Amino acid sequence: MDIGFIGFGEVGKELSKGFSKHEVNRIYAYDPLRIGADSKKLSERTEINYVEKAEIVAKQTLSILFVAVPATKTVEAWSEISDVVANETVLVDLTTASSEEKNKINEMMYNKGMTIIDAAILGALKVYQNEVPILASGTQTNKFIELGNQIGMNITKLNEKVGDATNFKFVRSIFTKGLSALLFEVMASAEHLNITEEIYESITSTMDKDDFGEIINRYIKSNVKHSQRREKEMKNVSEFLEHHRIEPVMTKATIQKLKNITQANLESKLRDEVDDWSNVIKAYNQK
C-alpha cells in the first residue's frame, strides 16, 4: 500500500511511524518546511519520500491521501491538487477547518467525480500514532475503514455527511477544553486561599459518587428550577474572587449561561416532572 500526505507536521509524522509497522511500502509527503529533505527508511519495508510540490504527491497511485495542513490553508491545499488526484484514491481531510469549509471542498471535488472524508482525530497522536481514535463522516468512509484496518488504524464511522465529524469534535472540545479551563480557575482560586487539598477532596468525592451519565442528567435538569438562584449565587462568587484579586473568567461565563437559561423560562415550558436531560435541552433550544 502507498500513502500520501499533503502537510507533514505532527499528524503526518506520528501516523507514518505507526504505518511503517504495517504493509505500507511508500509514503509520499509534501510540506513547505521539508522541501529538499532526503528520502529515508522508516522501517525495513516502508520508505518515506519528500517531494517539492503537493501535485507530485496527488499524482501518485495511492490508496489513501491525507490532507493535514493548517486550517487556514485547507481550501487552498485541496484546490492545488483537485485536477490531478486519481479517482481511485481515498481522500481524507484531517484538518481542523470548519464543516462549512469541508463541505465547500467536498462540492469542489464532487464536481470532479470524487468526494472527501471528513476525519476528526480524537486522541493524542504521540501516544497512539496510527491507532489514534478517528471519527469519520462521508460517503467513502466504509472504504476508508477497510483500508485503515489493514494498516492498524482505529476509525469509527459517524455518518455519510461531510462536516459532521468536525462538528462532533468542535462540540466535544467545548467540554474537554472548557472543563480544563474551569478546573484551572477552581484550583488556582483554592491555592490562592490555601484550601487546595480540601477543595480537591470535595470535588473528587462528588464526581466519583455517581455514574457520569447520571451527573449529566442531574446537573442539566436541576437548572430548570434553580438557574435564577444560582445566577445570584455566582454573582456573589464573582465578587468574592475579585475581592481576592482572582480573575473570575469561567465564573462570569457561568453567570451569563445561567442568565440565558433563566430567560428561556423552562419551568413554564416543562410543566410536568422532567425525567431526562434531553427534554430540557430541546426546550432550551426552542427559546
Tab-separated table of C-alpha atoms in Angstrom:
chain	number	residue	atom	x	y	z
A	1	MET	CA	0.000	0.000	0.000
A	2	ASP	CA	1.184	3.541	-0.827
A	3	ILE	CA	0.014	6.566	1.172
A	4	GLY	CA	0.319	10.316	0.632
A	5	PHE	CA	0.378	13.368	2.881
A	6	ILE	CA	-0.194	16.998	1.973
A	7	GLY	CA	1.185	18.691	5.050
A	8	PHE	CA	3.650	16.733	7.158
A	9	GLY	CA	3.715	18.108	10.672
A	10	GLU	CA	2.947	16.158	13.842
A	11	VAL	CA	-0.062	14.407	12.271
A	12	GLY	CA	1.857	13.027	9.314
A	13	LYS	CA	4.957	12.242	11.322
A	14	GLU	CA	3.198	10.251	14.039
A	15	LEU	CA	0.800	8.421	11.707
A	16	SER	CA	3.696	7.449	9.456
A	17	LYS	CA	5.657	5.967	12.340
A	18	GLY	CA	2.724	3.671	13.016
A	19	PHE	CA	2.094	2.870	9.352
A	20	SER	CA	5.695	1.704	8.976
A	21	LYS	CA	4.875	-1.286	11.179
A	22	HIS	CA	2.307	-2.481	8.629
A	23	GLU	CA	2.008	-3.254	4.922
A	24	VAL	CA	2.955	0.248	3.750
A	25	ASN	CA	5.650	0.403	1.082
A	26	ARG	CA	5.944	4.081	0.241
A	27	ILE	CA	4.778	7.280	1.873
A	28	TYR	CA	4.874	10.423	-0.265
A	29	ALA	CA	4.874	13.680	1.658
A	30	TYR	CA	4.784	17.352	0.733
A	31	ASP	CA	5.369	20.093	3.275
A	32	PRO	CA	6.930	23.520	2.606
A	33	LEU	CA	9.201	23.036	5.614
A	34	ARG	CA	10.557	19.718	4.303
A	35	ILE	CA	11.354	20.629	0.710
A	36	GLY	CA	14.778	19.225	-0.133
A	37	ALA	CA	14.753	16.666	2.688
A	38	ASP	CA	16.209	13.306	1.753
A	39	SER	CA	14.044	10.229	1.454
A	40	LYS	CA	14.560	7.745	4.271
A	41	LYS	CA	13.562	4.347	5.551
A	42	LEU	CA	11.047	4.302	8.409
A	43	SER	CA	11.298	0.526	8.649
A	44	GLU	CA	12.651	-2.370	6.653
A	45	ARG	CA	9.536	-2.210	4.465
A	46	THR	CA	8.479	1.454	4.488
A	47	GLU	CA	10.240	4.351	2.766
A	48	ILE	CA	9.161	7.988	3.003
A	49	ASN	CA	9.757	10.270	0.024
A	50	TYR	CA	9.645	14.057	0.494
A	51	VAL	CA	8.659	15.908	-2.685
A	52	GLU	CA	8.761	19.530	-3.843
A	53	LYS	CA	5.104	20.052	-4.754
A	54	ALA	CA	1.717	18.906	-3.491
A	55	GLU	CA	0.753	17.906	-7.031
A	56	ILE	CA	3.549	15.323	-7.108
A	57	VAL	CA	2.007	13.529	-4.127
A	58	ALA	CA	-1.504	13.678	-5.594
A	59	LYS	CA	-0.392	12.211	-8.935
A	60	GLN	CA	0.921	9.028	-7.338
A	61	THR	CA	-1.086	5.804	-7.287
A	62	LEU	CA	-2.181	5.997	-3.664
A	63	SER	CA	-4.583	4.005	-1.524
A	64	ILE	CA	-5.142	6.966	0.820
A	65	LEU	CA	-4.253	10.642	0.522
A	66	PHE	CA	-4.314	12.609	3.777
A	67	VAL	CA	-4.520	16.392	3.798
A	68	ALA	CA	-3.189	17.613	7.153
A	69	VAL	CA	-2.372	21.285	6.648
A	70	PRO	CA	-3.219	24.212	8.987
A	71	ALA	CA	-6.930	25.056	8.906
A	72	THR	CA	-6.312	28.373	7.134
A	73	LYS	CA	-4.628	26.541	4.239
A	74	THR	CA	-7.170	23.741	3.792
A	75	VAL	CA	-9.207	25.075	0.853
A	76	GLU	CA	-6.044	26.213	-0.896
A	77	ALA	CA	-4.396	22.804	-0.479
A	78	TRP	CA	-7.351	20.922	-1.963
A	79	SER	CA	-7.617	23.418	-4.819
A	80	GLU	CA	-3.984	22.776	-5.752
A	81	ILE	CA	-4.481	19.023	-6.152
A	82	SER	CA	-8.101	18.785	-7.310
A	83	ASP	CA	-7.224	18.452	-11.001
A	84	VAL	CA	-4.514	15.814	-10.640
A	85	VAL	CA	-5.560	13.421	-7.872
A	86	ALA	CA	-6.557	9.937	-9.049
A	87	ASN	CA	-10.229	8.947	-8.801
A	88	GLU	CA	-9.465	5.662	-7.040
A	89	THR	CA	-7.615	7.351	-4.160
A	90	VAL	CA	-9.483	7.673	-0.860
A	91	LEU	CA	-9.310	11.366	0.057
A	92	VAL	CA	-9.158	12.162	3.778
A	93	ASP	CA	-9.243	15.639	5.311
A	94	LEU	CA	-7.581	15.617	8.741
A	95	THR	CA	-7.534	19.391	9.164
A	96	THR	CA	-9.390	21.457	11.764
A	97	ALA	CA	-11.127	23.551	9.124
A	98	SER	CA	-14.827	24.252	9.714
A	99	SER	CA	-17.612	21.984	8.473
A	100	GLU	CA	-18.653	24.755	6.059
A	101	GLU	CA	-15.184	24.788	4.507
A	102	LYS	CA	-15.104	20.991	4.280
A	103	ASN	CA	-18.467	20.972	2.522
A	104	LYS	CA	-17.144	23.578	0.093
A	105	ILE	CA	-14.164	21.317	-0.615
A	106	ASN	CA	-16.375	18.271	-0.990
A	107	GLU	CA	-18.561	20.097	-3.510
A	108	MET	CA	-15.462	21.108	-5.469
A	109	MET	CA	-14.219	17.505	-5.534
A	110	TYR	CA	-17.698	16.146	-6.336
A	111	ASN	CA	-17.720	18.269	-9.488
A	112	LYS	CA	-14.587	16.352	-10.492
A	113	GLY	CA	-16.125	12.962	-9.770
A	114	MET	CA	-14.745	12.465	-6.236
A	115	THR	CA	-15.682	13.067	-2.624
A	116	ILE	CA	-13.673	13.627	0.539
A	117	ILE	CA	-13.869	12.085	4.002
A	118	ASP	CA	-14.109	14.402	6.986
A	119	ALA	CA	-11.909	12.849	9.676
A	120	ALA	CA	-11.529	14.129	13.243
A	121	ILE	CA	-8.639	12.997	15.433
A	122	LEU	CA	-9.911	12.401	18.982
A	123	GLY	CA	-6.789	11.404	20.882
A	124	ALA	CA	-3.095	12.036	21.447
A	125	LEU	CA	-1.045	11.275	18.322
A	126	LYS	CA	2.229	10.952	20.206
A	127	VAL	CA	0.646	8.250	22.363
A	128	TYR	CA	-1.383	6.289	19.802
A	129	GLN	CA	0.209	7.141	16.421
A	130	ASN	CA	-1.742	5.250	13.707
A	131	GLU	CA	-4.050	3.749	16.350
A	132	VAL	CA	-5.332	7.145	17.481
A	133	PRO	CA	-9.164	7.220	17.563
A	134	ILE	CA	-10.525	8.857	14.418
A	135	LEU	CA	-14.165	9.727	13.789
A	136	ALA	CA	-15.088	9.897	10.108
A	137	SER	CA	-18.027	11.054	8.015
A	138	GLY	CA	-18.570	10.939	4.257
A	139	THR	CA	-19.766	8.566	1.559
A	140	GLN	CA	-16.363	6.855	1.231
A	141	THR	CA	-15.985	6.181	4.962
A	142	ASN	CA	-16.576	2.431	4.698
A	143	LYS	CA	-13.756	2.139	2.168
A	144	PHE	CA	-11.528	4.263	4.411
A	145	ILE	CA	-12.250	1.925	7.348
A	146	GLU	CA	-11.492	-1.134	5.208
A	147	LEU	CA	-8.121	0.268	4.150
A	148	GLY	CA	-7.414	1.657	7.596
A	149	ASN	CA	-7.916	-1.735	9.206
A	150	GLN	CA	-5.081	-3.088	7.060
A	151	ILE	CA	-2.649	-0.542	8.494
A	152	GLY	CA	-3.734	-0.579	12.128
A	153	MET	CA	-5.989	2.477	12.160
A	154	ASN	CA	-8.811	2.966	14.664
A	155	ILE	CA	-11.629	4.555	12.642
A	156	THR	CA	-15.273	4.907	13.636
A	157	LYS	CA	-17.972	5.917	11.173
A	158	LEU	CA	-20.289	8.712	12.318
A	159	ASN	CA	-22.410	9.012	9.175
A	160	GLU	CA	-22.062	9.897	5.490
A	161	LYS	CA	-22.407	13.669	5.881
A	162	VAL	CA	-19.169	15.574	5.384
A	163	GLY	CA	-18.716	18.096	8.174
A	164	ASP	CA	-20.418	16.129	10.927
A	165	ALA	CA	-17.164	14.610	12.213
A	166	THR	CA	-15.731	18.120	12.528
A	167	ASN	CA	-18.895	19.366	14.238
A	168	PHE	CA	-18.629	16.466	16.693
A	169	LYS	CA	-15.015	17.318	17.514
A	170	PHE	CA	-15.777	21.023	17.962
A	171	VAL	CA	-18.725	20.375	20.295
A	172	ARG	CA	-16.728	17.790	22.256
A	173	SER	CA	-13.972	20.387	22.634
A	174	ILE	CA	-16.402	22.698	24.457
A	175	PHE	CA	-16.426	20.064	27.199
A	176	THR	CA	-12.799	18.947	27.190
A	177	LYS	CA	-11.193	22.379	26.862
A	178	GLY	CA	-13.879	24.109	28.878
A	179	LEU	CA	-13.543	21.624	31.729
A	180	SER	CA	-9.765	22.019	31.787
A	181	ALA	CA	-10.134	25.825	31.961
A	182	LEU	CA	-12.804	25.557	34.680
A	183	LEU	CA	-10.652	23.242	36.789
A	184	PHE	CA	-7.734	25.603	36.335
A	185	GLU	CA	-9.791	28.507	37.722
A	186	VAL	CA	-11.128	26.405	40.610
A	187	MET	CA	-7.756	25.054	41.734
A	188	ALA	CA	-5.928	28.362	41.200
A	189	SER	CA	-8.547	30.005	43.455
A	190	ALA	CA	-8.178	27.220	46.023
A	191	GLU	CA	-4.392	27.536	46.046
A	192	HIS	CA	-4.633	31.318	46.457
A	193	LEU	CA	-6.859	30.793	49.506
A	194	ASN	CA	-4.750	27.909	50.872
A	195	ILE	CA	-7.564	25.320	50.700
A	196	THR	CA	-6.281	23.246	47.776
A	197	GLU	CA	-6.373	19.821	49.428
A	198	GLU	CA	-9.856	20.326	50.858
A	199	ILE	CA	-11.324	21.511	47.527
A	200	TYR	CA	-9.634	18.650	45.664
A	201	GLU	CA	-11.072	16.057	48.049
A	202	SER	CA	-14.542	17.610	47.913
A	203	ILE	CA	-14.707	17.736	44.103
A	204	THR	CA	-13.314	14.247	43.529
A	205	SER	CA	-15.673	12.809	46.142
A	206	THR	CA	-18.661	14.409	44.418
A	207	MET	CA	-17.682	13.336	40.903
A	208	ASP	CA	-16.734	9.787	41.915
A	209	LYS	CA	-20.048	9.137	43.652
A	210	ASP	CA	-22.242	8.553	40.561
A	211	ASP	CA	-22.022	7.342	37.001
A	212	PHE	CA	-21.123	10.312	34.785
A	213	GLY	CA	-24.300	9.861	32.756
A	214	GLU	CA	-26.295	10.420	35.943
A	215	ILE	CA	-24.201	13.507	36.717
A	216	ILE	CA	-25.050	14.976	33.297
A	217	ASN	CA	-28.733	14.217	33.833
A	218	ARG	CA	-28.865	15.730	37.326
A	219	TYR	CA	-26.815	18.839	36.597
A	220	ILE	CA	-28.789	19.823	33.491
A	221	LYS	CA	-32.226	19.051	34.949
A	222	SER	CA	-31.562	20.987	38.153
A	223	ASN	CA	-31.199	24.256	36.241
A	224	VAL	CA	-34.866	24.172	35.252
A	225	LYS	CA	-35.864	25.214	38.782
A	226	HIS	CA	-32.672	26.715	40.156
A	227	SER	CA	-30.961	28.763	37.418
A	228	GLN	CA	-32.108	32.145	38.747
A	229	ARG	CA	-30.980	31.408	42.315
A	230	ARG	CA	-27.670	30.018	41.061
A	231	GLU	CA	-27.139	33.097	38.909
A	232	LYS	CA	-27.372	35.308	42.004
A	233	GLU	CA	-25.089	32.983	43.973
A	234	MET	CA	-22.448	33.045	41.254
A	235	LYS	CA	-22.529	36.845	41.166
A	236	ASN	CA	-21.575	36.723	44.829
A	237	VAL	CA	-18.822	34.240	43.975
A	238	SER	CA	-17.528	36.545	41.241
A	239	GLU	CA	-17.385	39.483	43.647
A	240	PHE	CA	-15.655	37.262	46.209
A	241	LEU	CA	-12.966	36.246	43.710
A	242	GLU	CA	-12.404	39.823	42.553
A	243	HIS	CA	-12.074	40.909	46.189
A	244	HIS	CA	-9.231	38.389	46.469
A	245	ARG	CA	-7.766	39.607	43.172
A	246	ILE	CA	-8.608	36.378	41.355
A	247	GLU	CA	-9.885	36.870	37.807
A	248	PRO	CA	-13.313	35.120	37.552
A	249	VAL	CA	-13.296	34.335	33.819
A	250	MET	CA	-15.134	30.998	33.921
A	251	THR	CA	-17.315	32.204	36.779
A	252	LYS	CA	-18.575	35.154	34.732
A	253	ALA	CA	-19.265	32.830	31.802
A	254	THR	CA	-21.315	30.643	34.176
A	255	ILE	CA	-23.337	33.677	35.281
A	256	GLN	CA	-24.144	34.535	31.679
A	257	LYS	CA	-25.177	30.975	30.810
A	258	LEU	CA	-27.401	30.768	33.910
A	259	LYS	CA	-28.971	34.087	32.924
A	260	ASN	CA	-29.701	32.673	29.458
A	261	ILE	CA	-31.273	29.563	30.998
A	262	THR	CA	-33.453	31.691	33.287
A	263	GLN	CA	-34.620	33.812	30.350
A	264	ALA	CA	-35.601	30.649	28.455
A	265	ASN	CA	-38.371	30.201	31.069
A	266	LEU	CA	-38.005	26.429	31.134
A	267	GLU	CA	-40.338	25.847	34.064
A	268	SER	CA	-43.322	27.091	32.074
A	269	LYS	CA	-42.315	25.022	29.054
A	270	LEU	CA	-41.753	21.883	31.140
A	271	ARG	CA	-44.726	21.883	33.485
A	272	ASP	CA	-44.555	18.157	34.152
A	273	GLU	CA	-41.744	16.497	36.065
A	274	VAL	CA	-38.688	16.331	33.807
A	275	ASP	CA	-37.319	12.793	33.614
A	276	ASP	CA	-34.471	13.267	31.138
A	277	TRP	CA	-31.886	15.958	30.456
A	278	SER	CA	-32.516	15.818	26.682
A	279	ASN	CA	-36.028	17.249	27.157
A	280	VAL	CA	-34.519	20.228	28.968
A	281	ILE	CA	-32.051	20.896	26.165
A	282	LYS	CA	-34.754	20.612	23.483
A	283	ALA	CA	-36.906	23.125	25.363
A	284	TYR	CA	-33.914	25.456	25.816
A	285	ASN	CA	-33.097	25.380	22.093
A	286	GLN	CA	-36.684	26.380	21.296
A	287	LYS	CA	-36.301	29.722	23.034
